[in-house]
Coordinates of C-alpha atoms and ligand atoms in Angstrom, one line a residue:
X223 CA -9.5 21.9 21.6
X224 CA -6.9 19.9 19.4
X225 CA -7.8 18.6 16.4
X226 CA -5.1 16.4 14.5
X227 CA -4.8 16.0 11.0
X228 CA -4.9 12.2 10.2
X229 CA -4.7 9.4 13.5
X230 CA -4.7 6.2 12.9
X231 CA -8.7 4.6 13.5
X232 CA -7.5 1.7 15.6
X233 CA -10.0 -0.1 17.1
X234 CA -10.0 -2.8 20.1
X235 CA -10.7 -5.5 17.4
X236 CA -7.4 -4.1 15.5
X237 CA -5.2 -4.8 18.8
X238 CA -6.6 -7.9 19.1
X239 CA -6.1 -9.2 16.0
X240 CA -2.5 -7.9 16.0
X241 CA -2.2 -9.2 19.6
X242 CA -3.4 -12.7 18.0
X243 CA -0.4 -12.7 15.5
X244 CA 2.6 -11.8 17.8
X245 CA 1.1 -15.0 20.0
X246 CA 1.1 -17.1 17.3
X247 CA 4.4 -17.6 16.8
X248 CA 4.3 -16.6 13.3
X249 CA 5.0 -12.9 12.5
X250 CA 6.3 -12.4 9.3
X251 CA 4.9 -12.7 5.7
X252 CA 2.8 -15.9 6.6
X253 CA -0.6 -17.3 6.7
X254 CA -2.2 -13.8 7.5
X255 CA -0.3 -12.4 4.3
X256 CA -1.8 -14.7 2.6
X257 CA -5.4 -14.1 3.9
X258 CA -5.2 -10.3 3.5
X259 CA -4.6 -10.7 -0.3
X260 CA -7.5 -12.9 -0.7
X261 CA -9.4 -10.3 1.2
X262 CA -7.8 -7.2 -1.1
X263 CA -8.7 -9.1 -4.2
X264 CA -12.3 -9.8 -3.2
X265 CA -12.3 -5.8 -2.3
X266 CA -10.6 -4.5 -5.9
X267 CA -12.9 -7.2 -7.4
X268 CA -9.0 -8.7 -9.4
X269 CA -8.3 -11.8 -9.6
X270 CA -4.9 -11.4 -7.3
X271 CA -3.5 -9.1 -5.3
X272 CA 0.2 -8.7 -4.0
X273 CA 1.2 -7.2 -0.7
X274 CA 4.3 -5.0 -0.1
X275 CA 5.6 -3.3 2.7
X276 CA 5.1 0.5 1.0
X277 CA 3.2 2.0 -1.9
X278 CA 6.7 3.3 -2.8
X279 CA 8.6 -0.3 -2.8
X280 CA 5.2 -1.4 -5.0
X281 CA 5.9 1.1 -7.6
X282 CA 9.0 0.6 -8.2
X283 CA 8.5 -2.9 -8.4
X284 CA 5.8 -2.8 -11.3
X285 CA 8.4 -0.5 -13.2
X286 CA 11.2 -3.5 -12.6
X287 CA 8.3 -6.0 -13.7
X288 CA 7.8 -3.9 -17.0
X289 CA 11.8 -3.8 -17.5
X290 CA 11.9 0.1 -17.3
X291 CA 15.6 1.4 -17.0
X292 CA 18.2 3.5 -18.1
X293 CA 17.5 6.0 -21.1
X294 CA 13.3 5.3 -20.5
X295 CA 11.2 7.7 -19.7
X296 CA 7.9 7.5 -17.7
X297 CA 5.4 10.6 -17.4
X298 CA 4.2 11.7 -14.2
X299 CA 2.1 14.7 -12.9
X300 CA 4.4 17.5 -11.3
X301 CA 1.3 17.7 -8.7
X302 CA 2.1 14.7 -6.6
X303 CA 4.0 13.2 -4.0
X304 CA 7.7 12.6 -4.3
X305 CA 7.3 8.8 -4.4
X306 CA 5.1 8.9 -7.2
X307 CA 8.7 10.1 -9.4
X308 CA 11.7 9.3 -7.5
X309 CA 10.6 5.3 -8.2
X310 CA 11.2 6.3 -11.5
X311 CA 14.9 7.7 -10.7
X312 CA 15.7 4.5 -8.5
X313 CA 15.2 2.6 -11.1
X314 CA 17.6 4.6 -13.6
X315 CA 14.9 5.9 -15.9
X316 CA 14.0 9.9 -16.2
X317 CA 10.6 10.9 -15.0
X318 CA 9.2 13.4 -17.0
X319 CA 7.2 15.8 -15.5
X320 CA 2.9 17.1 -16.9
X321 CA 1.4 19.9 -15.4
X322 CA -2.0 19.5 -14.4
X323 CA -5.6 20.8 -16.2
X324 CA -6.5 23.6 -15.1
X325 CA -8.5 23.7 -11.7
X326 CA -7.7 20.4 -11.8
X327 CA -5.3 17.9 -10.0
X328 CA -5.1 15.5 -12.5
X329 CA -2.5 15.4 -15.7
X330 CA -3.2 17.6 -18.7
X331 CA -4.0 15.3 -21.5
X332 CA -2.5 17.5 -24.1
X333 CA 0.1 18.2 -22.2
X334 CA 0.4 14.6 -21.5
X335 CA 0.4 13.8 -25.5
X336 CA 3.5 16.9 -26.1
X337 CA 5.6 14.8 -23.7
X338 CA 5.5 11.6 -25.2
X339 CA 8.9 10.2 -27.0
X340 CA 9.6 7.0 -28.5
X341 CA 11.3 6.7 -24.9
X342 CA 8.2 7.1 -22.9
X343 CA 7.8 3.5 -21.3
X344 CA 4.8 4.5 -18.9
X345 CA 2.5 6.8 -17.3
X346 CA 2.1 6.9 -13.5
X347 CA -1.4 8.5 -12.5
X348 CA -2.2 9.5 -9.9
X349 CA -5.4 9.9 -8.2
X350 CA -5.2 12.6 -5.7
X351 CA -7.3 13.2 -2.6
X352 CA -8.9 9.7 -3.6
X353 CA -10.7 10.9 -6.5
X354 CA -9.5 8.8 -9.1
X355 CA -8.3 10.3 -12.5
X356 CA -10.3 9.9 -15.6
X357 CA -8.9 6.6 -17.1
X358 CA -11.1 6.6 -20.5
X359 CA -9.9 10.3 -21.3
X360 CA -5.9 9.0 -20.6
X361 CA -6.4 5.8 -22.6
X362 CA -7.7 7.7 -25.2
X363 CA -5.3 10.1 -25.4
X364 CA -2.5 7.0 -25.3
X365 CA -4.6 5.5 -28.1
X366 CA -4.2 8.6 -30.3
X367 CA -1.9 8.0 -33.4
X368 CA 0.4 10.4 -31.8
X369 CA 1.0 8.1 -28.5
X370 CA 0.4 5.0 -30.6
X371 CA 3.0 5.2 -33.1
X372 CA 5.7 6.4 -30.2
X373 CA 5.1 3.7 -28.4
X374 CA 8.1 1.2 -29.3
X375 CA 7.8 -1.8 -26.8
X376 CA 11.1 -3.3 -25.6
X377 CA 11.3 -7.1 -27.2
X378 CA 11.6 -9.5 -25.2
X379 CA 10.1 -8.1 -22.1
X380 CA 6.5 -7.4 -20.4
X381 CA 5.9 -4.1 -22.1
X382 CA 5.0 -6.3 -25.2
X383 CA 1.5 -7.2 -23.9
X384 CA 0.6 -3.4 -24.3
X385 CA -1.1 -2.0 -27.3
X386 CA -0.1 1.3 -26.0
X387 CA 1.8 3.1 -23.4
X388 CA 0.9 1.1 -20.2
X389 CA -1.0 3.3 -17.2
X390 CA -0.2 3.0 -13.7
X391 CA -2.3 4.2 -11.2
X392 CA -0.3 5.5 -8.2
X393 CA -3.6 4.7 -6.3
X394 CA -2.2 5.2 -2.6
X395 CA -5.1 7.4 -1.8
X396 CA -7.9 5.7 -3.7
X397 CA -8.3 2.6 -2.0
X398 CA -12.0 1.8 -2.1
X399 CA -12.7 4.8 -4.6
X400 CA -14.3 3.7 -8.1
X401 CA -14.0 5.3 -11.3
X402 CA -17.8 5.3 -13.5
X403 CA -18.5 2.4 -11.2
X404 CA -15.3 0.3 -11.7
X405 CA -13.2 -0.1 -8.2
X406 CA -10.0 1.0 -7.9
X407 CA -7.6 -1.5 -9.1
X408 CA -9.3 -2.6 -12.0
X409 CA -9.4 0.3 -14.2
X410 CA -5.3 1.4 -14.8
X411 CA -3.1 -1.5 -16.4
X412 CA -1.4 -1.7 -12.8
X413 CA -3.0 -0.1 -9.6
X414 CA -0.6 0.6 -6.1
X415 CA -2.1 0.9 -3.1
X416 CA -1.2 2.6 0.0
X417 CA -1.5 1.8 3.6
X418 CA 0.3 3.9 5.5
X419 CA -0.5 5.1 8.8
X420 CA -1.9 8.1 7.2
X421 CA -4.4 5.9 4.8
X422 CA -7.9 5.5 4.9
X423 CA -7.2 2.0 5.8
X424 CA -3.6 0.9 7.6
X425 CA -1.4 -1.8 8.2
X426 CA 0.9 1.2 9.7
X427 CA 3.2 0.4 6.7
X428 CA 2.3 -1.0 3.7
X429 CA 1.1 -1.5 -0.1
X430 CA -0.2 -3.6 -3.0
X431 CA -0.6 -4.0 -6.7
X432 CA -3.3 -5.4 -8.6
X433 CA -3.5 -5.6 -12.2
X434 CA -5.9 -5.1 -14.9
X435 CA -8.5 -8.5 -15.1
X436 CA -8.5 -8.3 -18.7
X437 CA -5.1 -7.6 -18.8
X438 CA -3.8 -11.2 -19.1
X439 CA -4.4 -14.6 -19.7
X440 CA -4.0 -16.3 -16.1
X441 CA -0.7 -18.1 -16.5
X442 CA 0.5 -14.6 -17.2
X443 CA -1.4 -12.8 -14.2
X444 CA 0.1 -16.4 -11.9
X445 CA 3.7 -15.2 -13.0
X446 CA 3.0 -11.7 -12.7
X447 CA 2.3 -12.4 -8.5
X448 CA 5.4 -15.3 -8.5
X449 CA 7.7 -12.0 -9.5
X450 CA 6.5 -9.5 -7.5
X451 CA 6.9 -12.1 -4.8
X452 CA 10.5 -12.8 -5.5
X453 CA 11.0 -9.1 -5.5
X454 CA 10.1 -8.8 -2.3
X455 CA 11.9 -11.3 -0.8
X456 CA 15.6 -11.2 -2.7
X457 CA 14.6 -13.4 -5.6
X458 CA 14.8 -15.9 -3.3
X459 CA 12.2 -18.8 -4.4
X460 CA 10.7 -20.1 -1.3
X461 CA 9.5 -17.4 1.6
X462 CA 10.5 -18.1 5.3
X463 CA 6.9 -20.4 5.8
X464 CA 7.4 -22.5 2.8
X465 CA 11.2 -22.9 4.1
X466 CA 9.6 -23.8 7.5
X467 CA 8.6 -27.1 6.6
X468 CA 9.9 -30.0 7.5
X469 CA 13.2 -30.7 5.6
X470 CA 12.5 -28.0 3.4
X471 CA 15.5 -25.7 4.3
X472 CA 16.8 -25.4 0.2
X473 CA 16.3 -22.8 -2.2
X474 CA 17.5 -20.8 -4.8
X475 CA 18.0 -17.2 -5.6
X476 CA 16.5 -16.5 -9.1
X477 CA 18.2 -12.6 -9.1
X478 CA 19.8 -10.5 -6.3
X479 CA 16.6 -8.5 -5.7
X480 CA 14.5 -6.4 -2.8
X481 CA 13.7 -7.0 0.7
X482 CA 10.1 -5.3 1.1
X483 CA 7.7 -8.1 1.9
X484 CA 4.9 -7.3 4.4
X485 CA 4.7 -8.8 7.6
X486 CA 1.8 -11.1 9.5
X487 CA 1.6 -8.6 12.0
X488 CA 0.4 -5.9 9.4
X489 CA -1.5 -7.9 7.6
X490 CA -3.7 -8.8 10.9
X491 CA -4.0 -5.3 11.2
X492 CA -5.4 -4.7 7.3
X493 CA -7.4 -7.8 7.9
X494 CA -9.2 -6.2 11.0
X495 CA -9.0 -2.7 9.5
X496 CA -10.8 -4.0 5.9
X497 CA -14.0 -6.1 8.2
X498 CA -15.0 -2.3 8.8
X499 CA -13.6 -0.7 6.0
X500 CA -17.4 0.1 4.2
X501 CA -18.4 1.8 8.1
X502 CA -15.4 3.7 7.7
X503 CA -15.9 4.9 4.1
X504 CA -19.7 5.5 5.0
X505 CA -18.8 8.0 7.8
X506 CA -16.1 9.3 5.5
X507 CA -19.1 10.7 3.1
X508 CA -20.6 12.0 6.1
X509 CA -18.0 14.1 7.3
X510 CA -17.3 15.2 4.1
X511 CA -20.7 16.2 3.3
X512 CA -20.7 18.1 6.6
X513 CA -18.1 20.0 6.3
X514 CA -18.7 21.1 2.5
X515 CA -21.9 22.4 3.5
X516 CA -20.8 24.4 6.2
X517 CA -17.6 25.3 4.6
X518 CA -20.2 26.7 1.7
X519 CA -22.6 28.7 4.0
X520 CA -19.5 30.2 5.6
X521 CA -17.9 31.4 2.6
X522 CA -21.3 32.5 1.3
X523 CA -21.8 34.9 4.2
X524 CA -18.2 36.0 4.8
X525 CA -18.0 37.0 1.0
X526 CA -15.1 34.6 0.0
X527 CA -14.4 31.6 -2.4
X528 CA -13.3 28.0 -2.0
X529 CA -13.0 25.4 -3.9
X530 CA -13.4 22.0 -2.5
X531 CA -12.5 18.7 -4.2
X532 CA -15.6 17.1 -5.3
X533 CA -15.7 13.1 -4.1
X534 CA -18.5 12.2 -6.2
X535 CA -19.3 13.2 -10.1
X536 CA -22.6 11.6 -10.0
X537 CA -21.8 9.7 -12.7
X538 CA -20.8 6.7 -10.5
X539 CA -17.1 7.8 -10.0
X540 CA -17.1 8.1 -6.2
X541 CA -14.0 8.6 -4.2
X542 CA -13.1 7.4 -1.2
X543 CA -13.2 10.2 0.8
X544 CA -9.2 10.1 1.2
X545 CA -8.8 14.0 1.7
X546 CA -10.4 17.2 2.5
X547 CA -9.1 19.0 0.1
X548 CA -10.0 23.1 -0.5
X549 CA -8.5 25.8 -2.2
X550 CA -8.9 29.7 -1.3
X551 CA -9.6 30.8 -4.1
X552 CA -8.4 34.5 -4.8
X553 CA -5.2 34.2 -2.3
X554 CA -1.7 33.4 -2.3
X555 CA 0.8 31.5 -0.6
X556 CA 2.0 34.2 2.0
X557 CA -2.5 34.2 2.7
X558 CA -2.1 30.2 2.6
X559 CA 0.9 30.2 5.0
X560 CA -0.8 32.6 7.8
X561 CA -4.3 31.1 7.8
X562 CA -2.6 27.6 8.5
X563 CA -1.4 29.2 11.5
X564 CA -3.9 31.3 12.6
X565 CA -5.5 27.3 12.2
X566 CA -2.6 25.6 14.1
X567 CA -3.2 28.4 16.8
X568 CA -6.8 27.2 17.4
X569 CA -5.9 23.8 17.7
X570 CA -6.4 22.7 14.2
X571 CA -3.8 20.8 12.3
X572 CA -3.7 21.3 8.5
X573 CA -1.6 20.0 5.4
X574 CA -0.9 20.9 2.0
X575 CA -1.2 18.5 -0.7
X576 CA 0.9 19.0 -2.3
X577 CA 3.7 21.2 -2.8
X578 CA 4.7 20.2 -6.4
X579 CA 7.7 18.3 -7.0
X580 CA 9.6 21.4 -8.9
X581 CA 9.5 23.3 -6.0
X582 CA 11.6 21.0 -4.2
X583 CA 15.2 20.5 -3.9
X584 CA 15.8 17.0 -5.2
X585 CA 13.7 17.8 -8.2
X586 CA 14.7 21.3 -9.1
X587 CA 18.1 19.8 -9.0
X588 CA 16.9 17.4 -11.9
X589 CA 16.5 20.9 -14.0
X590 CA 12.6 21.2 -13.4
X591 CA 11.2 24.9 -12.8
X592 CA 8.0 25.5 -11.3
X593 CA 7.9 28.1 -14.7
X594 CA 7.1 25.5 -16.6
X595 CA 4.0 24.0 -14.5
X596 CA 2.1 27.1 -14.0
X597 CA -1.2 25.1 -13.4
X598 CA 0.2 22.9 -10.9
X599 CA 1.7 26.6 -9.2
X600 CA -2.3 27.9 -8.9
X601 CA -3.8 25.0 -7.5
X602 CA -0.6 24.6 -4.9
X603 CA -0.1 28.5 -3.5
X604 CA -4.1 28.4 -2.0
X605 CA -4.7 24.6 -1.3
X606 CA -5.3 23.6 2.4
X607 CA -6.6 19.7 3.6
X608 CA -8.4 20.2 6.4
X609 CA -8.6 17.2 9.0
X610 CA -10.3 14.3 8.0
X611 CA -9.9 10.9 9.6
X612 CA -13.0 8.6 11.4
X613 CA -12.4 9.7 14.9
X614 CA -13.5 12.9 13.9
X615 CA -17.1 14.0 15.6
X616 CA -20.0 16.0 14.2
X617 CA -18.8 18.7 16.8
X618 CA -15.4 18.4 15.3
X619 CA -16.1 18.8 12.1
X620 CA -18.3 22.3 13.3
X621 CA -15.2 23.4 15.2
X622 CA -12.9 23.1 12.6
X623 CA -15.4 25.1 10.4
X624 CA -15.8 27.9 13.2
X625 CA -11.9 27.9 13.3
X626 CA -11.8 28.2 9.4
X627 CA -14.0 31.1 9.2
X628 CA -12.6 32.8 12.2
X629 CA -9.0 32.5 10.9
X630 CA -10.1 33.6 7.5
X631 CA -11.2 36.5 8.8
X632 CA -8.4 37.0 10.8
X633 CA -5.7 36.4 8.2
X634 CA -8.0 38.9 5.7
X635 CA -7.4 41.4 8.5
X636 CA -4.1 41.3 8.1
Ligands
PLP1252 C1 0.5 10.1 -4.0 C2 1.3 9.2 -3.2 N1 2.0 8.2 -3.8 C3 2.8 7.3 -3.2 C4 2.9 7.4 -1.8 C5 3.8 6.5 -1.1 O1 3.2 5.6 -0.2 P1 4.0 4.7 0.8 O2 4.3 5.6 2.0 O3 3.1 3.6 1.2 O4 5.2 4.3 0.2 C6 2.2 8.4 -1.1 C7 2.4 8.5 0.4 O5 1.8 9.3 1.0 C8 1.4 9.3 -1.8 O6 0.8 10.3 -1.2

């Protein structure tokens, strides 16, 4: 038996739609671009949505649209993925690094408020596993006098619509998650989206940003989408389409910026993925609520502890089921390490999420030490995502929980 982590759901309808595009004769950013917007913004319930071709290229880009450079600083959990900081670095600012609650995977809001200078021009959240962060408990800590009166706005620029230090959600797992009721992409100033091949729902490459509805006035939101569209395509004011009309081969470049527009053929793809995206989401729960159970009996009778991420608080803040994420709670990393293979060796492929950004090279080389996020440290050394993905059976699910206990059992033995 071979279980994978995280394949791609494609389905027939999927090829054929993409199939459709690469007949059309159209297969860059184009009509189906256009369409999959539409369809994201009637999905994030936003007014507008833009399409990228990463989460990564997104983020960045909302950093450039708030005019975040050299000598700013943005906060960021040290519990995340790399892209969720090094945007922050590519666009000459310094990330600063927040360990996380304890038990938790989300920033420490006190330790949030001791990081904030009058340099700090942002906070990326991030909402791990697809359970998004609590947004009221961040504003509010943002809204304290302590964040309020640091917060000095540059003139001139976007970060003068905020009251107080803008959030960011680095939502690239919580596509289709809400928070008390809200969908993602409506609750964080700016929300990025995800859709890697990985992702709940893909375009095989790709992301998106929406912005708060309350957030501006609509000429404001209209010129928000007309720049993240010239980022994408090199400042250049017309897209390949619009040039493709009749005598319409002119146009100008506004700034020498990015190339990281999405493509029709992706788009198709999202389109076709999004039609069954609520199926997907419901079988999701399903699996989830499988494998917690069993995971539960089986650590009841083998006399061990796990933690496992919670994807719904009850309270309306339901996640979208992005990862199945548990802890061992008790062990280390050198116990973490073996039961993954002891895992690998029955045929089950598991992940960490995620080794925290001090721990590696690029970041330790920035002067972070894993010392200093001693939270982030106990939630890393014992976690282990277990497959999850909608091509995953009932039996599947039972195997990988016979595996889990068996190589428990096995690692405990030494
Ligand atoms: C938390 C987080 N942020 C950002 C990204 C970057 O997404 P993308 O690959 O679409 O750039 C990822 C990718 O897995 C991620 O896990």
């Amino acid at each position: 038996m071979q279980i994978d982590f995280s394949p791609p759901d494609i389905s027939e309808d999927d090829i054929q739609a993409v199939s459709e595009v690469l007949r059309s004769g159209w297969i860059t950013s184009g009509p189906r671009v256009q369409e999959f917007e539409a369809a994201l913004a009637e999905w994030t319930k936003t007014p507008r949505v833009a399409v990228l071709n990463s989460a990564t290229a997104a983020l960045q880009c909302v950093l450039e649209l708030l005019a975040i450079g050299p000598g700013d600083e943005v906060i960021t959990p040290a519990y995340t993925y790399t892209a969720s900081a090094s945007v922050i670095c590519h666009v000459g600012a310094s990330p600063v690094l927040v360990d996380v609650a304890p038990g938790q995977y989300q920033m420490d809001t006190e330790s949030i408020l001791a990081a904030i200078t009058p340099r700090t021009k942002a906070v990326i959240a991030v909402d791990i596993g697809g359970v998004m962060c609590d947004y009221n408990a961040l504003r509010k800590t943002l809204s304290s006098p302590q964040a309020f009166r640091r917060f000095a706005p540059r003139v001139g620029t976007m970060q003068e619509i905020f009251q107080q230090i803008p959030i960011i959600a680095d939502a690239a797992h919580s596509f289709g998650s809400s928070y008390l009721g809200q969908p993602s992409g409506t609750v964080a100033d700016f929300t990025v989206f995800s859709f890697h091949a990985v992702k709940n729902l893909t375009t095989a490459e790709g992301g998106a940003i929406t912005w708060r509805n309350n957030l501006v006035d609509e000429a404001t939101s209209a010129e928000i989408y007309q720049r993240i569209k010239l980022y994408c395509l090199h400042g250049q004011t017309k897209d390949a389409l619009a040039k493709s009309a009749d005598g319409a081969w002119e146009y100008d470049v506004v700034a020498p910026l990015y190339k990281c527009n999405m493509t029709d053929i992706a788009a198709a793809l999202g389109l076709s993925q999004l039609k069954r995206y609520a199926q997907m989401l419901e079988r999701r729960r399903q699996l989830i609520s499988l494998y917690t159970e069993q995971l539960q009996t089986d650590a009841a009778q083998g006399g061990y502890s796990l933690d496992i991420l919670s994807h719904d608080d009850g309270h309306g803040s339901v996640s979208n089921g992005h990862l199945m994420m548990v802890r061992l709670l008790g062990r280390d990393d050198a116990f973490r390490r073996r039961f993954i293979v002891k895992m690998a060796e029955k045929g089950v492929s598991c992940n960490v999420h995620f080794k925290p950004l001090p721990l590696l090279s690029a970041y330790a080389a920035l002067g972070f030490d894993i010392s200093s996020f001693p939270e982030a440290f106990k939630q890393y050394e014992n976690q282990v995502s277990l497959p999850l993905h909608t091509l995953l059976s009932d039996q599947d699910v039972q195997y990988v929980c016979d595996s889990f206990k068996a190589a428990y059992a096995e690692t405990s033995a030494g």
